[in-house]
Structures are given as structure tokens and as C-alpha cells.
PDB file of C-alpha atoms in Angstrom:
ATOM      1  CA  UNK A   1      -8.790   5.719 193.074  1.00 62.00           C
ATOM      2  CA  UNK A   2      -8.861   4.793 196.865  1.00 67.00           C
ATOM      3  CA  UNK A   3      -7.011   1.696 196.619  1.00 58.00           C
ATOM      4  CA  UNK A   4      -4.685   3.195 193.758  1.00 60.00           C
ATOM      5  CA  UNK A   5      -3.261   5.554 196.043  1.00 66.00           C
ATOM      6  CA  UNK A   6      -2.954   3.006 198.853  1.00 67.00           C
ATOM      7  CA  UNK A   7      -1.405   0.904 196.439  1.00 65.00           C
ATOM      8  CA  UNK A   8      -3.303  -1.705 195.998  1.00 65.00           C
ATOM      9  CA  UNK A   9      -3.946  -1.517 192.679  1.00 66.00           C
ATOM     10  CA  UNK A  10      -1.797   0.126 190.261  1.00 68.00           C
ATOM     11  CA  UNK A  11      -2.855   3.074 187.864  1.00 69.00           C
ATOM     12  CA  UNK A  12      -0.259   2.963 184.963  1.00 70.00           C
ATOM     13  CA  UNK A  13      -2.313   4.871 182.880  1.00 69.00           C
ATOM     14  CA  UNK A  14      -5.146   7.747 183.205  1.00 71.00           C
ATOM     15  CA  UNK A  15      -8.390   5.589 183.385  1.00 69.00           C
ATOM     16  CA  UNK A  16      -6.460   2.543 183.800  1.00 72.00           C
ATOM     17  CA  UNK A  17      -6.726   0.517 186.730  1.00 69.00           C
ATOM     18  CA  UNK A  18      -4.474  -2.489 187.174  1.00 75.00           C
ATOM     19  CA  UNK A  19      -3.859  -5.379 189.910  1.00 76.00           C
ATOM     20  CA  UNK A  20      -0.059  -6.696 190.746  1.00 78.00           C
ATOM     21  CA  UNK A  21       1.407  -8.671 187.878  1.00 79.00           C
ATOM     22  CA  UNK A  22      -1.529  -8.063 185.285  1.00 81.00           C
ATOM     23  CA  UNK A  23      -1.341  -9.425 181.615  1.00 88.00           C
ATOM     24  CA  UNK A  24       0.328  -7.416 178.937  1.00 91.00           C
ATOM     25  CA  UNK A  25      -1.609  -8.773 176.600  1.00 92.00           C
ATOM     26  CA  UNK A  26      -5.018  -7.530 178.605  1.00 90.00           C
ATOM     27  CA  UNK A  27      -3.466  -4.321 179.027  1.00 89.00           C
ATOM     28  CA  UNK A  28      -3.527  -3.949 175.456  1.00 91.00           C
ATOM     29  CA  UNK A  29      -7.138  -5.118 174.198  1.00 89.00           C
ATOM     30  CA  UNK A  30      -7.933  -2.589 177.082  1.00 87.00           C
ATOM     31  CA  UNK A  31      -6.182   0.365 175.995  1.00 88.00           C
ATOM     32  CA  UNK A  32      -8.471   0.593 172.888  1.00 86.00           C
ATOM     33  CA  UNK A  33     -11.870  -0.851 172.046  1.00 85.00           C
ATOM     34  CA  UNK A  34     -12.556  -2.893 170.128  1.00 87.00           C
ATOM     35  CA  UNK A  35      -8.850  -3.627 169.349  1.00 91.00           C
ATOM     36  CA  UNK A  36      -6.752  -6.936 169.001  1.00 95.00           C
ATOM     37  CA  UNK A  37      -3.674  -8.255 168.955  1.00 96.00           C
ATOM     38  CA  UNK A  38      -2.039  -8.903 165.292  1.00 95.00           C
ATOM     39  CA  UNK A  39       1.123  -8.923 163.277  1.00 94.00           C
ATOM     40  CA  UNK A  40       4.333  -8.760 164.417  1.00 94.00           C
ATOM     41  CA  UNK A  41       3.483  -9.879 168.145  1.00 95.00           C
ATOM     42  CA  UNK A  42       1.967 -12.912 166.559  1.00 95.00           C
ATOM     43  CA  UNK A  43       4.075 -13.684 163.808  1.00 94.00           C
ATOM     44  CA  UNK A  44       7.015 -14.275 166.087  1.00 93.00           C
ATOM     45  CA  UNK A  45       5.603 -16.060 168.937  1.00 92.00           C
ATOM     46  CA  UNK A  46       4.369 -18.549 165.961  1.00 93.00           C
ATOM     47  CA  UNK A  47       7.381 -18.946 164.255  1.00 93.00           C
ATOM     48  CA  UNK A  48       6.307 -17.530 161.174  1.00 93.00           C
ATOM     49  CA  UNK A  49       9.024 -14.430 161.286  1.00 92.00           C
ATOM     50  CA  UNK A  50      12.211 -14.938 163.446  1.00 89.00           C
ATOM     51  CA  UNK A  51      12.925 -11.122 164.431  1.00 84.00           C
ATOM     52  CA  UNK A  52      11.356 -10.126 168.066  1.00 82.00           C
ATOM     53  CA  UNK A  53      10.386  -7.335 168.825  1.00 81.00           C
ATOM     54  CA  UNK A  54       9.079  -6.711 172.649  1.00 87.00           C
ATOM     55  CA  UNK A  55       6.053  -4.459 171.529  1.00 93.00           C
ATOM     56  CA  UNK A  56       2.502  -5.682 171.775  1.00 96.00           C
ATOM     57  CA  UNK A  57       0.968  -4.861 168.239  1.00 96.00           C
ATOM     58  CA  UNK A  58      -2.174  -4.335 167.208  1.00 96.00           C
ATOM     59  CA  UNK A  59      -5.092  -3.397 165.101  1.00 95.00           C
ATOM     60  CA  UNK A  60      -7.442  -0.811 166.270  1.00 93.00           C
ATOM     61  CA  UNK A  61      -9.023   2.215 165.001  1.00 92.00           C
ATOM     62  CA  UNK A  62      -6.352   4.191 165.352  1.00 92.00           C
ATOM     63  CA  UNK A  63      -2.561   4.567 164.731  1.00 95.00           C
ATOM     64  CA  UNK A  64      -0.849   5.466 168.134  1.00 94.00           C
ATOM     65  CA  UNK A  65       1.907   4.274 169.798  1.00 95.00           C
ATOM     66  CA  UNK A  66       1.541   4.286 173.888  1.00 92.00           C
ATOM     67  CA  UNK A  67       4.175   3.260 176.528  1.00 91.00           C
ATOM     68  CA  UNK A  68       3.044   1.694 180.187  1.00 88.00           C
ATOM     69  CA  UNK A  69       5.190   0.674 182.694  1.00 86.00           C
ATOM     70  CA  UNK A  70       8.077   0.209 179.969  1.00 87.00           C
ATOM     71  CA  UNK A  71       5.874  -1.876 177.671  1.00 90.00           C
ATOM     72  CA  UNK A  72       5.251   0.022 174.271  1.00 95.00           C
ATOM     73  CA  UNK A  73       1.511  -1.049 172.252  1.00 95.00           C
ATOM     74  CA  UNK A  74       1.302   0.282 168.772  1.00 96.00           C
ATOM     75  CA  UNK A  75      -1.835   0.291 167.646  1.00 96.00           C
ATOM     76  CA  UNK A  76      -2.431  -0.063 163.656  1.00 95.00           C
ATOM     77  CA  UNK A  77      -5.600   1.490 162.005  1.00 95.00           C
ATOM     78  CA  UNK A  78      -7.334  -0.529 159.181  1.00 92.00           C
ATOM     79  CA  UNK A  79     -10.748   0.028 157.726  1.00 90.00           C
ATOM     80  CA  UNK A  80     -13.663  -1.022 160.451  1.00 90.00           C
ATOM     81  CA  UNK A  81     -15.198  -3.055 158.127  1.00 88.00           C
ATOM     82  CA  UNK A  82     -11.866  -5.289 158.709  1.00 89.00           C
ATOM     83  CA  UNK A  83     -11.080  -5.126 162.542  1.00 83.00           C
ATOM     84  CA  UNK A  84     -15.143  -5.235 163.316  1.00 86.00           C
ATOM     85  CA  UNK A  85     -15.272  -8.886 161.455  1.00 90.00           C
ATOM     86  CA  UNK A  86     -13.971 -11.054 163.998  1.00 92.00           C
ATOM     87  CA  UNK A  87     -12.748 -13.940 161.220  1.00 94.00           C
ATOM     88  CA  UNK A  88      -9.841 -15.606 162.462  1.00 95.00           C
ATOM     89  CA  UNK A  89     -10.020 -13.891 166.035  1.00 96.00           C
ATOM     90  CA  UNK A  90      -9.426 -15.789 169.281  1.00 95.00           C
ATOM     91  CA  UNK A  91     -11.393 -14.295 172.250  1.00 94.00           C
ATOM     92  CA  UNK A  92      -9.671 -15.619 175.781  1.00 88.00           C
ATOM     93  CA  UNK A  93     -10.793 -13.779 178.613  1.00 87.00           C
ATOM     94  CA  UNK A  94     -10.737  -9.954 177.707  1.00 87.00           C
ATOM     95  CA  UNK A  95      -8.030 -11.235 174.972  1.00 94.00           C
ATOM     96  CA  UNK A  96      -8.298 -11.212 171.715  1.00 95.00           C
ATOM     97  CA  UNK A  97      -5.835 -12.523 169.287  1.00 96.00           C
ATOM     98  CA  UNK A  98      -5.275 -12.573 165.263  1.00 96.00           C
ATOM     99  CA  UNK A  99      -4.594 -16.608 164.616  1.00 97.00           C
ATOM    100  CA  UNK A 100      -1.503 -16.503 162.860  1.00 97.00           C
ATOM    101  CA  UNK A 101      -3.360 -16.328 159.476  1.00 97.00           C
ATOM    102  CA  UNK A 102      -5.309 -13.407 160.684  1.00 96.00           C
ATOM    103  CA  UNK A 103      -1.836 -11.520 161.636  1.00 96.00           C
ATOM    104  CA  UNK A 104      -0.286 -12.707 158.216  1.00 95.00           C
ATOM    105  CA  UNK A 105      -3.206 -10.756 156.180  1.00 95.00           C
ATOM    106  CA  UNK A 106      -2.699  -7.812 158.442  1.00 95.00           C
ATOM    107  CA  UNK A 107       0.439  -7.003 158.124  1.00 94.00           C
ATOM    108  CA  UNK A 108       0.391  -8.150 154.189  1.00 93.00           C
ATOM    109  CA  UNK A 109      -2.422  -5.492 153.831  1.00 94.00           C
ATOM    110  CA  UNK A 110      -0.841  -2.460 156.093  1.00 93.00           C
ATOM    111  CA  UNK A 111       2.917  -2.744 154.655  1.00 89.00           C
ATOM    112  CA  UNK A 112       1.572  -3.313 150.942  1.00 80.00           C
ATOM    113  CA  UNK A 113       3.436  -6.225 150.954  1.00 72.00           C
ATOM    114  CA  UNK A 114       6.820  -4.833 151.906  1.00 81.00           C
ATOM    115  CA  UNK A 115       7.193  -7.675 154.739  1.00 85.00           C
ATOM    116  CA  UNK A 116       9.196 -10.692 154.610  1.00 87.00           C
ATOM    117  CA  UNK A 117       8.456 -14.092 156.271  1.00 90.00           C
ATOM    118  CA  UNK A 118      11.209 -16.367 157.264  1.00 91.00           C
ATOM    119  CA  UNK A 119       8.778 -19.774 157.639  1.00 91.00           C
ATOM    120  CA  UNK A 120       5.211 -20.194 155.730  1.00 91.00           C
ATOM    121  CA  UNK A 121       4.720 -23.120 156.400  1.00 91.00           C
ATOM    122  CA  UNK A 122       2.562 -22.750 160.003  1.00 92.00           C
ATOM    123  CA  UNK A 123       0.231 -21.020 157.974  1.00 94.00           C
ATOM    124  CA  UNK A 124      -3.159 -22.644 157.267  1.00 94.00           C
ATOM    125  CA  UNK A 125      -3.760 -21.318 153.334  1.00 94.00           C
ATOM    126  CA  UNK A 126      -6.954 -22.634 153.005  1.00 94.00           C
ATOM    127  CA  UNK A 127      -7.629 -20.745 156.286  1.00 96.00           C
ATOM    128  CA  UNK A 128      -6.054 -17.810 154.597  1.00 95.00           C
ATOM    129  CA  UNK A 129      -8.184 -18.074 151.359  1.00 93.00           C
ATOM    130  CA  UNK A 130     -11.538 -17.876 153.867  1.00 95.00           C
ATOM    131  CA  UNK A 131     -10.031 -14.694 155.344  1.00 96.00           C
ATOM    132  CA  UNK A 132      -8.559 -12.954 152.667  1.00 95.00           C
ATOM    133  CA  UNK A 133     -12.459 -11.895 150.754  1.00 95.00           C
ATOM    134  CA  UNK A 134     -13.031 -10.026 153.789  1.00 95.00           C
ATOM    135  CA  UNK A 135     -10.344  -7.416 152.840  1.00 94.00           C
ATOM    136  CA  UNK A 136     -11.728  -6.803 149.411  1.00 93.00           C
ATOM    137  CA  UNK A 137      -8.505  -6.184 147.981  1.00 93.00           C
ATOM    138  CA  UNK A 138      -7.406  -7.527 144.658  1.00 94.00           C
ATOM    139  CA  UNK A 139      -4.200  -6.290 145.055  1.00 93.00           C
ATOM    140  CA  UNK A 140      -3.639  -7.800 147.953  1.00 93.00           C
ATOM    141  CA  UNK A 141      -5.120 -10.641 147.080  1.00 93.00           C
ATOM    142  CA  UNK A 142      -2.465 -11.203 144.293  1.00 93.00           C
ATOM    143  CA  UNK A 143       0.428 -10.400 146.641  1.00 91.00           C
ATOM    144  CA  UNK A 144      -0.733 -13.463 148.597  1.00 92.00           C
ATOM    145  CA  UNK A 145      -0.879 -15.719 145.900  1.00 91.00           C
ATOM    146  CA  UNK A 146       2.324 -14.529 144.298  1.00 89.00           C
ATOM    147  CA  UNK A 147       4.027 -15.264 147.954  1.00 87.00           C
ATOM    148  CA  UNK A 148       2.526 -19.201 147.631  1.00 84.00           C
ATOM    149  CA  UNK A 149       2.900 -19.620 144.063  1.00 83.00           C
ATOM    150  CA  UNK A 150       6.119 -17.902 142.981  1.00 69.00           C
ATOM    151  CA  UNK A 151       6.803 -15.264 140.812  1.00 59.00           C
ATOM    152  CA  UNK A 152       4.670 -16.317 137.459  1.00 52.00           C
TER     153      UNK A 152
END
């Protein structure tokens, strides 16, 4: 608290201690833990939906939606057994990342499928079809391979 109030580090947020130009994408795997960073943050930055969107999204165990310093993070809640199992996570640092795969099955399982997807082709399916048990989801499972397969 000492060098927050001289300034030296920044305190955006109770509990939060920060130093000058810190990572966005730290910020949020630190807001809430365990948590990482999924969908629609990672689906655009890999090409695999064309509308941006300047939040940070992810999965957590809870739904909130917190501002800092003009940066919003939602935060997504799916079952633990899902966002403990760390299948198709990247860990950099204190950052962890859905692989684009990992962000596709995310938001196909929270929006029940009412997502589109302007470029599939990035995706990895056979990495998809190792991920996708791990939601034990029929439904969703037939979503997915409706979406590669075409209507039937």
C-alpha cells in the first residue's frame, strides 16, 4: 500500500496491485482463480470470428462482468469439472489461454450453439474431437458435428 500511494505501483482494483504498463491479459487470470481466457477474446485474435470486441473474456467460476482502468473482463461460469481440466490450455507466465479449439467448445457449450463463425478452418478438429468428451454433452456434441458435416 506504501508504494501505491506514492505511486509506484498502481492499485486499479481493491486487492489488486499493479506495476506501470502491466498485461491485460494478466490482469485478468488474476482477477479470478483459477480462471482463463476463452471465447470471444480468442476467437478473434485467431481469425476464427471477424467481429472485435475490446473485452477480455473468460471462463471462471463465476458470471461477473468487472471494469479496470477502462478495460471490461467478463467472466463466464461453466461447470468445474470443465474449467478445472486444463485440456487445450496454454499456461505463459501467470497466463492462461483457451487454444482456439478450447475457446470454440466454450462458447459452443455456453450460447447452446447460438454463435456463428465466419472461418473454421484454423480449427484443429481432431484436436476438437479430444476436447469435446470432456464436456459430456451429447447435445453439444451433435451441434459440433452438425457445424463440420452439414445439416444431414
Amino acid at each position: 500500500m506504501y508504494y501505491a500511494r506514492k505511486g509506484t505501483l498502481g492499485n486499479p482494483r481493491k486487492g489488486v496491485y499493479t506495476k506501470p504498463g502491466y498485461s491485460e491479459q494478466e490482469m485478468a487470470c488474476a482477477l479470478f482463480k483459477p480462471s482463463y481466457i476463452s471465447m470471444e477474446y480468442i476467437l478473434s485474435r485467431t481469425g476464427i470470428t471477424f467481429q472485435y470486441s475490446g473485452d477480455i473474456t473468460c471462463i471462471s467460476y463465476q458470471n461477473r462482468t468487472i471494469e479496470v482502468d477502462g478495460k471490461r473482463y467478463v467472466f463466464r461460469r461453466i461447470n468445474p469439472i470443465i474449467w478445472t481440466n486444463m485440456l487445450g490450455i496454454e499456461q505463459r507466465d501467470n497466463i492462461a489461454l483457451a487454444t482456439p479449439e478450447r475457446a470454440f467448445l466454450d462458447m459452443m457449450y455456453l450460447s447452446a450453439g447460438q454463435c456463428y463463425f465466419d472461418n473454421l478452418h484454423p480449427l484443429d478438429k481432431r484436436m476438437i474431437r479430444q476436447i469435446l468428451p470432456m464436456y459430456n454433452s451429447p447435445t453439444l456434441t451433435k451441434r459440433v458435428e452438425a457445424l463440420f458435416n452439414g445439416p444431414k
